[in-house]
PDB file of C-alpha atoms in Angstrom:
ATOM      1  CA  UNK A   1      51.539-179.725  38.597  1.00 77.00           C
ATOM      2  CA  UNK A   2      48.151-178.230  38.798  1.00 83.00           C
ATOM      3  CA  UNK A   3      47.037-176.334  41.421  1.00 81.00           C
ATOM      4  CA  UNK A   4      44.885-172.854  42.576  1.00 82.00           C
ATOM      5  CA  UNK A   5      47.203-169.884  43.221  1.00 80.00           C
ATOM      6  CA  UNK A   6      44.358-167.359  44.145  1.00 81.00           C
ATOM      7  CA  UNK A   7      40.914-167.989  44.891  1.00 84.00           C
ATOM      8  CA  UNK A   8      38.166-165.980  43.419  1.00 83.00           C
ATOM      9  CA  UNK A   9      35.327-164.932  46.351  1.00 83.00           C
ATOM     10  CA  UNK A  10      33.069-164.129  43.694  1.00 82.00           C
ATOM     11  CA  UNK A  11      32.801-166.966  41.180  1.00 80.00           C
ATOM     12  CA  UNK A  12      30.027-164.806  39.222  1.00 80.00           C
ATOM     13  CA  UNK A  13      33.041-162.213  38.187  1.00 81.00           C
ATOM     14  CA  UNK A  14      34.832-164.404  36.663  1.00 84.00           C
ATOM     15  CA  UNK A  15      38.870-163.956  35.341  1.00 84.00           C
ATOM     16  CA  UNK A  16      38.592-163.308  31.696  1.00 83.00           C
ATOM     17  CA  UNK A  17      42.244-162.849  31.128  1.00 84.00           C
ATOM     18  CA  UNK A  18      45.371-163.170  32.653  1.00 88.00           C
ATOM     19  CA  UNK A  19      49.480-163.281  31.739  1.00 84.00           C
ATOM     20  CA  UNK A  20      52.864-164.044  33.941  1.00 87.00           C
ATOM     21  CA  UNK A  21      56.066-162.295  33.603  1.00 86.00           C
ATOM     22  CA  UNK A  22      57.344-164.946  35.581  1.00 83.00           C
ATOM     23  CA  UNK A  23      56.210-167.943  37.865  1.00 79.00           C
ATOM     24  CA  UNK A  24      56.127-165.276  40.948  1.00 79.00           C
ATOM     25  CA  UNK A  25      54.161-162.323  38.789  1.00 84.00           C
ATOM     26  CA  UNK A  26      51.166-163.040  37.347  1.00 86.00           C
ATOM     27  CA  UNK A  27      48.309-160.360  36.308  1.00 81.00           C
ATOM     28  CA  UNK A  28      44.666-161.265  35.470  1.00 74.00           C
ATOM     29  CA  UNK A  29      41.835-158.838  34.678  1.00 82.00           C
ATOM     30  CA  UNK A  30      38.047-160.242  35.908  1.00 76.00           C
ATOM     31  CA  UNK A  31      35.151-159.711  33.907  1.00 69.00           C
ATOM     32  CA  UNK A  32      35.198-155.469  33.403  1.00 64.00           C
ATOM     33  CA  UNK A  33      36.874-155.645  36.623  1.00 75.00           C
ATOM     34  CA  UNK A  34      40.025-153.923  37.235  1.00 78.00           C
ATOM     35  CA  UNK A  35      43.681-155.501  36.274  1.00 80.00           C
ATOM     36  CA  UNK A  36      45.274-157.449  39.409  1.00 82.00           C
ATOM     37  CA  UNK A  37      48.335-158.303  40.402  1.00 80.00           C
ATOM     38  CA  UNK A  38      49.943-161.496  42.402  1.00 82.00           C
ATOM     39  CA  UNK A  39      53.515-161.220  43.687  1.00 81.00           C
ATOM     40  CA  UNK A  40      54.769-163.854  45.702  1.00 76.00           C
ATOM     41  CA  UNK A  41      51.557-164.092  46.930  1.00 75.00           C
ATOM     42  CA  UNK A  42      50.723-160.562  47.470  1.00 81.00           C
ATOM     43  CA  UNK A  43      47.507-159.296  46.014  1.00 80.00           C
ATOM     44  CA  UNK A  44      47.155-156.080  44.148  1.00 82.00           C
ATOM     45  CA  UNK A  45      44.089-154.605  42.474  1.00 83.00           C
ATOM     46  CA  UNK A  46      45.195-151.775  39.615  1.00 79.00           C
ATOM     47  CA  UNK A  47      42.138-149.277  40.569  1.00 79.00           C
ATOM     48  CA  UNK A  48      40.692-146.636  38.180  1.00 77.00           C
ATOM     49  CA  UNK A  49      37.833-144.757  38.630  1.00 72.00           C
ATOM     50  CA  UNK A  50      37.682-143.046  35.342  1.00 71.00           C
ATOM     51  CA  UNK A  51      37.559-146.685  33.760  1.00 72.00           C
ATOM     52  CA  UNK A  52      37.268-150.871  34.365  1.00 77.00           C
ATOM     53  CA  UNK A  53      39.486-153.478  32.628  1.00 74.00           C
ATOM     54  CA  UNK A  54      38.960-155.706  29.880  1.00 77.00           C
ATOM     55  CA  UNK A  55      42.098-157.572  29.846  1.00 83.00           C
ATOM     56  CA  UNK A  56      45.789-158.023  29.892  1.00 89.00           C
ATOM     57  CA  UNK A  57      48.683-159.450  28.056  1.00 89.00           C
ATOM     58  CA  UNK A  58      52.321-159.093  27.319  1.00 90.00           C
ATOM     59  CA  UNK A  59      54.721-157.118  25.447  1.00 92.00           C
ATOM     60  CA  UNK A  60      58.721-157.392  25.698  1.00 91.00           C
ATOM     61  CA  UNK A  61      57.717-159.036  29.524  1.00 89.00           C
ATOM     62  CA  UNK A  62      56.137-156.513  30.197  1.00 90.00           C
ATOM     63  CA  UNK A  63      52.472-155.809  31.941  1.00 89.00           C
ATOM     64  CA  UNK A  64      49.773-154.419  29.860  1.00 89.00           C
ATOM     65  CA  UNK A  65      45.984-153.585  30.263  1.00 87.00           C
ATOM     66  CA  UNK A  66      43.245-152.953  27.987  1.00 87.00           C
ATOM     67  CA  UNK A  67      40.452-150.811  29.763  1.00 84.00           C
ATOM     68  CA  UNK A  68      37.431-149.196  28.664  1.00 81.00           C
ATOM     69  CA  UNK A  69      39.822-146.122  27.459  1.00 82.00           C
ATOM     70  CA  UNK A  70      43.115-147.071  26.545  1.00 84.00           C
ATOM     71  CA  UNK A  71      45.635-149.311  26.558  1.00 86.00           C
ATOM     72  CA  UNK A  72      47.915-148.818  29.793  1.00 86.00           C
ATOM     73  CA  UNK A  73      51.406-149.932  31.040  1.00 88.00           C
ATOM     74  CA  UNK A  74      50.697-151.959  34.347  1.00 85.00           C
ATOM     75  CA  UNK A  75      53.946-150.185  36.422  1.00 82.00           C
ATOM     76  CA  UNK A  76      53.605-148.489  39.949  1.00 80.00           C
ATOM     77  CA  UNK A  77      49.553-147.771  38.702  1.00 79.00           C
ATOM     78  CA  UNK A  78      47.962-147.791  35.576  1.00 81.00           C
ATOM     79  CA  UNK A  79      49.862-145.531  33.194  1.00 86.00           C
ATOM     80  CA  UNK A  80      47.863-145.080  29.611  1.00 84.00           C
ATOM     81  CA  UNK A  81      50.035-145.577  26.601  1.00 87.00           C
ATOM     82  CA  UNK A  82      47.218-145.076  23.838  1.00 85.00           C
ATOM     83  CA  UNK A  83      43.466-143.846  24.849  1.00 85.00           C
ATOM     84  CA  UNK A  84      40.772-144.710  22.010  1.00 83.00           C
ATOM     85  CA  UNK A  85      38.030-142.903  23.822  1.00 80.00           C
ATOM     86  CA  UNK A  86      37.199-141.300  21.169  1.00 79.00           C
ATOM     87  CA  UNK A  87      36.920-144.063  18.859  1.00 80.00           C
ATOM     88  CA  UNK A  88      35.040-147.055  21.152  1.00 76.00           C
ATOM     89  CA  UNK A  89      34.929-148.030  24.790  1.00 69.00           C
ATOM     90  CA  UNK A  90      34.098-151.765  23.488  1.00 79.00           C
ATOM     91  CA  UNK A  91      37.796-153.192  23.276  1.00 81.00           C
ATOM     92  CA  UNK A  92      37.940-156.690  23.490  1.00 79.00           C
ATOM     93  CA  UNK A  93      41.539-157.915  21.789  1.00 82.00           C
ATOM     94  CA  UNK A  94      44.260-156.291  21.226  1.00 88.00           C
ATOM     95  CA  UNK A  95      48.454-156.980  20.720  1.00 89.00           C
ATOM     96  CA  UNK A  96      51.622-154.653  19.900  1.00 91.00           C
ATOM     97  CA  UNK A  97      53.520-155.901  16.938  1.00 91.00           C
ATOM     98  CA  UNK A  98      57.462-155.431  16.414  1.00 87.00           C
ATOM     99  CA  UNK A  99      56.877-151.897  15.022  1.00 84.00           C
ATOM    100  CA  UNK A 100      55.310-150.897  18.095  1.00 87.00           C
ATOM    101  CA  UNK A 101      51.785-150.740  16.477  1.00 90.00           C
ATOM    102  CA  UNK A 102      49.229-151.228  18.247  1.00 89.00           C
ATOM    103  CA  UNK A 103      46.018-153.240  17.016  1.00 91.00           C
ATOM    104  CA  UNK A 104      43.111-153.398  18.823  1.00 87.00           C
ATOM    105  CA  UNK A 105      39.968-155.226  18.091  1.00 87.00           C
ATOM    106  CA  UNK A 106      36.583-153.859  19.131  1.00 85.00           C
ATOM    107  CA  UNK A 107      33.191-154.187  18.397  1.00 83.00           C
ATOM    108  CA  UNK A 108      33.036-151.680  15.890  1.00 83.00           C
ATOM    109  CA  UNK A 109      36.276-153.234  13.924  1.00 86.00           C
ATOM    110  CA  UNK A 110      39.837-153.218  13.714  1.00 88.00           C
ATOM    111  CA  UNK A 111      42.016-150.437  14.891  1.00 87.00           C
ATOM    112  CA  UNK A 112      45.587-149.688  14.559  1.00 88.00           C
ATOM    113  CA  UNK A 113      47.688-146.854  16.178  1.00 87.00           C
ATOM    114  CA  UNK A 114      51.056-146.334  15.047  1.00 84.00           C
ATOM    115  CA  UNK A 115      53.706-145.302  17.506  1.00 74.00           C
ATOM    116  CA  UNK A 116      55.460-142.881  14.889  1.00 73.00           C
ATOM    117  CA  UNK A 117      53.986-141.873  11.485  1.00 70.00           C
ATOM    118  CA  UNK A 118      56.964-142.058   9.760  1.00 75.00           C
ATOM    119  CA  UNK A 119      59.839-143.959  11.110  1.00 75.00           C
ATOM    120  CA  UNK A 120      63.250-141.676  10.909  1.00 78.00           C
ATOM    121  CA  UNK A 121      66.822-143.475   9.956  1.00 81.00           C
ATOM    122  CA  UNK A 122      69.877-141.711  11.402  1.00 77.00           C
ATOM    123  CA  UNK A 123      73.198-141.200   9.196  1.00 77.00           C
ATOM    124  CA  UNK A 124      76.593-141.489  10.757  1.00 72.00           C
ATOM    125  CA  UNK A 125      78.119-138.236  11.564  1.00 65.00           C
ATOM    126  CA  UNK A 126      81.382-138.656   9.252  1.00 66.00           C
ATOM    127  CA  UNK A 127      78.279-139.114   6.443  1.00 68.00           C
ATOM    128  CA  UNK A 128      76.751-137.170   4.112  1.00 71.00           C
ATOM    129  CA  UNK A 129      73.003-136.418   5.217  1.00 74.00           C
ATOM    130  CA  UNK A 130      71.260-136.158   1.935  1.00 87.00           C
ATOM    131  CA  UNK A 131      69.428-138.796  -0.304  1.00 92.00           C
ATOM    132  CA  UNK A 132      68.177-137.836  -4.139  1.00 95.00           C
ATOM    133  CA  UNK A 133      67.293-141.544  -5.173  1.00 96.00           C
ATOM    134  CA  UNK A 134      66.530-144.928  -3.920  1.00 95.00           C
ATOM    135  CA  UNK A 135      66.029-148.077  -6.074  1.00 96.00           C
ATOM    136  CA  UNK A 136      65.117-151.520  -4.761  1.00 95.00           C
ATOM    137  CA  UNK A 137      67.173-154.267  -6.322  1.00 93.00           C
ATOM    138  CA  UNK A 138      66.165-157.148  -7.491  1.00 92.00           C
ATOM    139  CA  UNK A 139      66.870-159.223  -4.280  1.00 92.00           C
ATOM    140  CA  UNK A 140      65.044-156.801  -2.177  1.00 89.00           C
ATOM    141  CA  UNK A 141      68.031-155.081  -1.182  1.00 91.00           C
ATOM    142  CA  UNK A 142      67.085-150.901  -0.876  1.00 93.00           C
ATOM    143  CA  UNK A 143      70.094-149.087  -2.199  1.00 95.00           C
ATOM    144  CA  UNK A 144      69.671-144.768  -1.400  1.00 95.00           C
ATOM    145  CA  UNK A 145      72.013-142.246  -4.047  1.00 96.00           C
ATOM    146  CA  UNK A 146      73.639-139.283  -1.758  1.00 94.00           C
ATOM    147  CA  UNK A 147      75.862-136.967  -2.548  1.00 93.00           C
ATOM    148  CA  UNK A 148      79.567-137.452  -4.132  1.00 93.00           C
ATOM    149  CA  UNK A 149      78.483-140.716  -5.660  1.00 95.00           C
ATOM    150  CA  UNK A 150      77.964-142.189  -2.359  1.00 94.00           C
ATOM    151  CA  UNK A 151      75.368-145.073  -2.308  1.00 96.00           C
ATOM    152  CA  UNK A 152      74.339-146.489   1.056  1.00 94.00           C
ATOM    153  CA  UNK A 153      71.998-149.153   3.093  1.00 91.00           C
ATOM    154  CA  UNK A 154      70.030-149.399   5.629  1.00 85.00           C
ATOM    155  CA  UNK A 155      71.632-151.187   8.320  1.00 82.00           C
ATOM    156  CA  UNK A 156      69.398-151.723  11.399  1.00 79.00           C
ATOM    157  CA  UNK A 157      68.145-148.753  12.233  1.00 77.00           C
ATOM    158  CA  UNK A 158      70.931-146.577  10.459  1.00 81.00           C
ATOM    159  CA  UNK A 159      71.714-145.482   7.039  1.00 87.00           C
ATOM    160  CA  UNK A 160      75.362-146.479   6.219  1.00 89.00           C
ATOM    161  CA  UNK A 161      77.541-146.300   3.251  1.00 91.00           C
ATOM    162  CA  UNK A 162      77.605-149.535   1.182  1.00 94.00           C
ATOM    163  CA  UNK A 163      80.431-151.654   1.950  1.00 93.00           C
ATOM    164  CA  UNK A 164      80.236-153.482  -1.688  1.00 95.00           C
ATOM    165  CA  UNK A 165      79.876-150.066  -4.119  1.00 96.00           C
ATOM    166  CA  UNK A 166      82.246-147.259  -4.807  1.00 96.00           C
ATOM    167  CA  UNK A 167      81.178-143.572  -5.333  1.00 96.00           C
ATOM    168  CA  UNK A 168      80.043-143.873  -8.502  1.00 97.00           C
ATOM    169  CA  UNK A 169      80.502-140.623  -8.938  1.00 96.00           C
ATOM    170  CA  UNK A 170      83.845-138.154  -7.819  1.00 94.00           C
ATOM    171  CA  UNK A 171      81.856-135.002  -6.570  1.00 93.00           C
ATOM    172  CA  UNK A 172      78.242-135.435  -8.349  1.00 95.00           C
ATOM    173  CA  UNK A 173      74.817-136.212  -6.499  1.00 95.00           C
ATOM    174  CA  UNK A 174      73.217-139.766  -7.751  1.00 97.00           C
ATOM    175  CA  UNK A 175      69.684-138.683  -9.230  1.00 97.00           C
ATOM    176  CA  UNK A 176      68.819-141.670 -10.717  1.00 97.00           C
ATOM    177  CA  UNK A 177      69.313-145.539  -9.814  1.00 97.00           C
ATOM    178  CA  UNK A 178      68.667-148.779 -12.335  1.00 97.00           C
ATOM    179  CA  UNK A 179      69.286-152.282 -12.029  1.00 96.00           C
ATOM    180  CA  UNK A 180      69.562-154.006 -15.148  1.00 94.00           C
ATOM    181  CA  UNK A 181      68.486-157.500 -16.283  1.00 90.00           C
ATOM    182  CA  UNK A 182      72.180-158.778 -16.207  1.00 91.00           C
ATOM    183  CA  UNK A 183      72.901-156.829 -12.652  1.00 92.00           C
ATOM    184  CA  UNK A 184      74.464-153.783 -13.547  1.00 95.00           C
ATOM    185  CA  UNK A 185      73.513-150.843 -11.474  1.00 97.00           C
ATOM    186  CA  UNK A 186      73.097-147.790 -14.134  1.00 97.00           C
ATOM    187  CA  UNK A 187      72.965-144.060 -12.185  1.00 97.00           C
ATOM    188  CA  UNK A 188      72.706-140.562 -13.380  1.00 97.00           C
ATOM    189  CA  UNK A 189      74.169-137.383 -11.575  1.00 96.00           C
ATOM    190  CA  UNK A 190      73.762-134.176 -11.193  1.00 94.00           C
ATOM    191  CA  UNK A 191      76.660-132.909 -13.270  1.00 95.00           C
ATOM    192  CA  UNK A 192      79.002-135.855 -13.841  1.00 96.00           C
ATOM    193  CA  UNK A 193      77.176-137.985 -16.578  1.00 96.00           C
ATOM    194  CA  UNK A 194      75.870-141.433 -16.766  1.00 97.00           C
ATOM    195  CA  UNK A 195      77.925-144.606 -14.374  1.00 97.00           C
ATOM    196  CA  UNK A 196      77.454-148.509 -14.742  1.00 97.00           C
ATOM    197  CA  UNK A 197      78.831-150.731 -12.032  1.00 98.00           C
ATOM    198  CA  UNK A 198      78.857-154.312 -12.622  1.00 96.00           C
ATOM    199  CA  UNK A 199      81.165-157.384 -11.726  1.00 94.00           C
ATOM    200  CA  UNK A 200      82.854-154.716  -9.843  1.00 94.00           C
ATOM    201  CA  UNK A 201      83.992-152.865 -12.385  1.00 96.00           C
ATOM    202  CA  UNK A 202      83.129-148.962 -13.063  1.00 97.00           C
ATOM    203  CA  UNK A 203      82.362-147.258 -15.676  1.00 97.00           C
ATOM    204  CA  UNK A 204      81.897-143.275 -16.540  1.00 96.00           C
ATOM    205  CA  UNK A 205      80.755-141.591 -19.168  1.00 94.00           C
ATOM    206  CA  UNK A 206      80.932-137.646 -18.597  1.00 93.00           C
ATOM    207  CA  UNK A 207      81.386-134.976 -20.764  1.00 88.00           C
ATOM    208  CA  UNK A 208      80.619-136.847 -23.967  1.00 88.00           C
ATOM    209  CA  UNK A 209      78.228-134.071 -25.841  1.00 86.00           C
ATOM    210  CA  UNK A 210      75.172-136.006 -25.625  1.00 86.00           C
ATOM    211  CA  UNK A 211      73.669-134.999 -22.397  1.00 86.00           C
ATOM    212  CA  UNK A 212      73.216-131.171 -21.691  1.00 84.00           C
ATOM    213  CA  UNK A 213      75.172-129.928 -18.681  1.00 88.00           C
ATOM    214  CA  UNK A 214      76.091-133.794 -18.278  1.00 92.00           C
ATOM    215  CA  UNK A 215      73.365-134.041 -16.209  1.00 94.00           C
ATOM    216  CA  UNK A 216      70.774-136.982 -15.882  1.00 95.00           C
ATOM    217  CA  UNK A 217      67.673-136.851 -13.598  1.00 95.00           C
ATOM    218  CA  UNK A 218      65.848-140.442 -14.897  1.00 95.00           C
ATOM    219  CA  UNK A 219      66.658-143.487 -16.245  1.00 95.00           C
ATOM    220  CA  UNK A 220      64.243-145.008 -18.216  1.00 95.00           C
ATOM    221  CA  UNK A 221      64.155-148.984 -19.175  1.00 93.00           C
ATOM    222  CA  UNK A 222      62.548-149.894 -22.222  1.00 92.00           C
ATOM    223  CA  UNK A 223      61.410-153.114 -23.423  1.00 89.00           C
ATOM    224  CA  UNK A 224      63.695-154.215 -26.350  1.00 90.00           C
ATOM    225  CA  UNK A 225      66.827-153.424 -23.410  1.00 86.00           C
ATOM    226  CA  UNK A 226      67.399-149.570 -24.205  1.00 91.00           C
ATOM    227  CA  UNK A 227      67.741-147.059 -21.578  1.00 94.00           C
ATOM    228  CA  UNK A 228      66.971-143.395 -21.915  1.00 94.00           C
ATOM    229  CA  UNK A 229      68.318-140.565 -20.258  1.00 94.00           C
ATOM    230  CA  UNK A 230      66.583-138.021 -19.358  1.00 93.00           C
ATOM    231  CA  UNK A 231      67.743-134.897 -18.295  1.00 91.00           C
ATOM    232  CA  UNK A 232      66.660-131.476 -16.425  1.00 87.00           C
ATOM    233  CA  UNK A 233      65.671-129.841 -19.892  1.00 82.00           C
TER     234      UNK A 233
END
């Protein structure tokens, strides 16, 4: 079915945008106009004097504007998320990606905010907070080296132990982590020598003379298959 749900009384300010969070609530911006709103038939015109539209769109069904200033949550009023004032008043495209980015085309180029510089992963409270290595497997897993041998994973948006490794270590902080060709996972510790894990099977080798204070801060790979240890001295 086709059919006209509002008509414009201006034809020369034309709609240059528009999204729906449902059949019954549908937004449209016109032509650096201001965003409006149709519910159930209702009209309503998102005024700012401080700035016009460009357009809208949709993120997570929600309402969202792009004005001459910023880009804006369309709930009860305009209510800027992001202003690039600064930057250009010429947006013309923009989206918000899963990381909350947002990217936002303009005439002078491509710009991208980011919601959080750094993006912060939470340990479990039983768990030890601390992380001295990380090492990135093969198979793109991420493994991190904590304290007391502990190796964990991210798991959605938390760090958690790793459900397939022991502590590689009884007490000892893992330094160091290296995956070899044949899978083994090689790590180093503070004070508790050199591990290998593989097939599930651990090995130790601590106290053995050949590393001072049995301590091992890199693992180095070379490339006839040796491994070096190096330590703090």
């Amino acid at each position: 079915e086709y059919r006209l749900i509002w008509k414009n009384p201006d034809v020369n300010n034309f709609v240059r945008s528009v999204c729906a969070i449902n059949p019954d609530s549908v937004f449209w911006n016109h032509d650096d106009g201001h965003p409006t709103q149709l519910i159930k038939e209702k009209l309503t015109v998102f005024f700012d004097r401080n700035s016009t539209g460009s357009f809208v769109f949709t993120h997570r069904n929600k309402p969202y504007a792009v004005t001459t200033r910023d880009i804006a949550r369309l709930e009860n009023g305009i209510k800027p998320v992001v202003s690039f004032s600064s930057l250009t008043n010429h947006a013309r495209a923009a989206l918000i990606d899963a990381e909350e980015n947002m990217w936002i085309g303009t005439w002078e180029g491509l710009q991208k905010f980011r919601k959080n510089a750094f993006q912060v992963y939470r340990f479990r409270q039983e768990e030890h907070g601390e992380i001295f290595s990380f090492l990135e497997k093969n198979n793109g897993e991420i493994l991190l080296g904590g304290n007391r041998g502990i190796v964990f994973k991210k798991e959605n948006n938390q760090i958690v132990r790793h459900p397939s490794i022991p502590a590689l270590f009884s007490k000892a902080e893992v330094l160091c982590l290296y995956e070899s060709g044949d899978g083994s996972l090689w790590s180093g510790s503070g004070y508790e020598g050199i591990s290998r894990f593989h097939k599930n099977k651990l090995v130790n080798w601590n106290n053995t003379g050949n590393l001072k204070d049995n301590n091992c801060e890199y693992l180095f790979p070379t490339s006839n298959g040796k491994i070096f240890a190096c330590t703090e001295n």
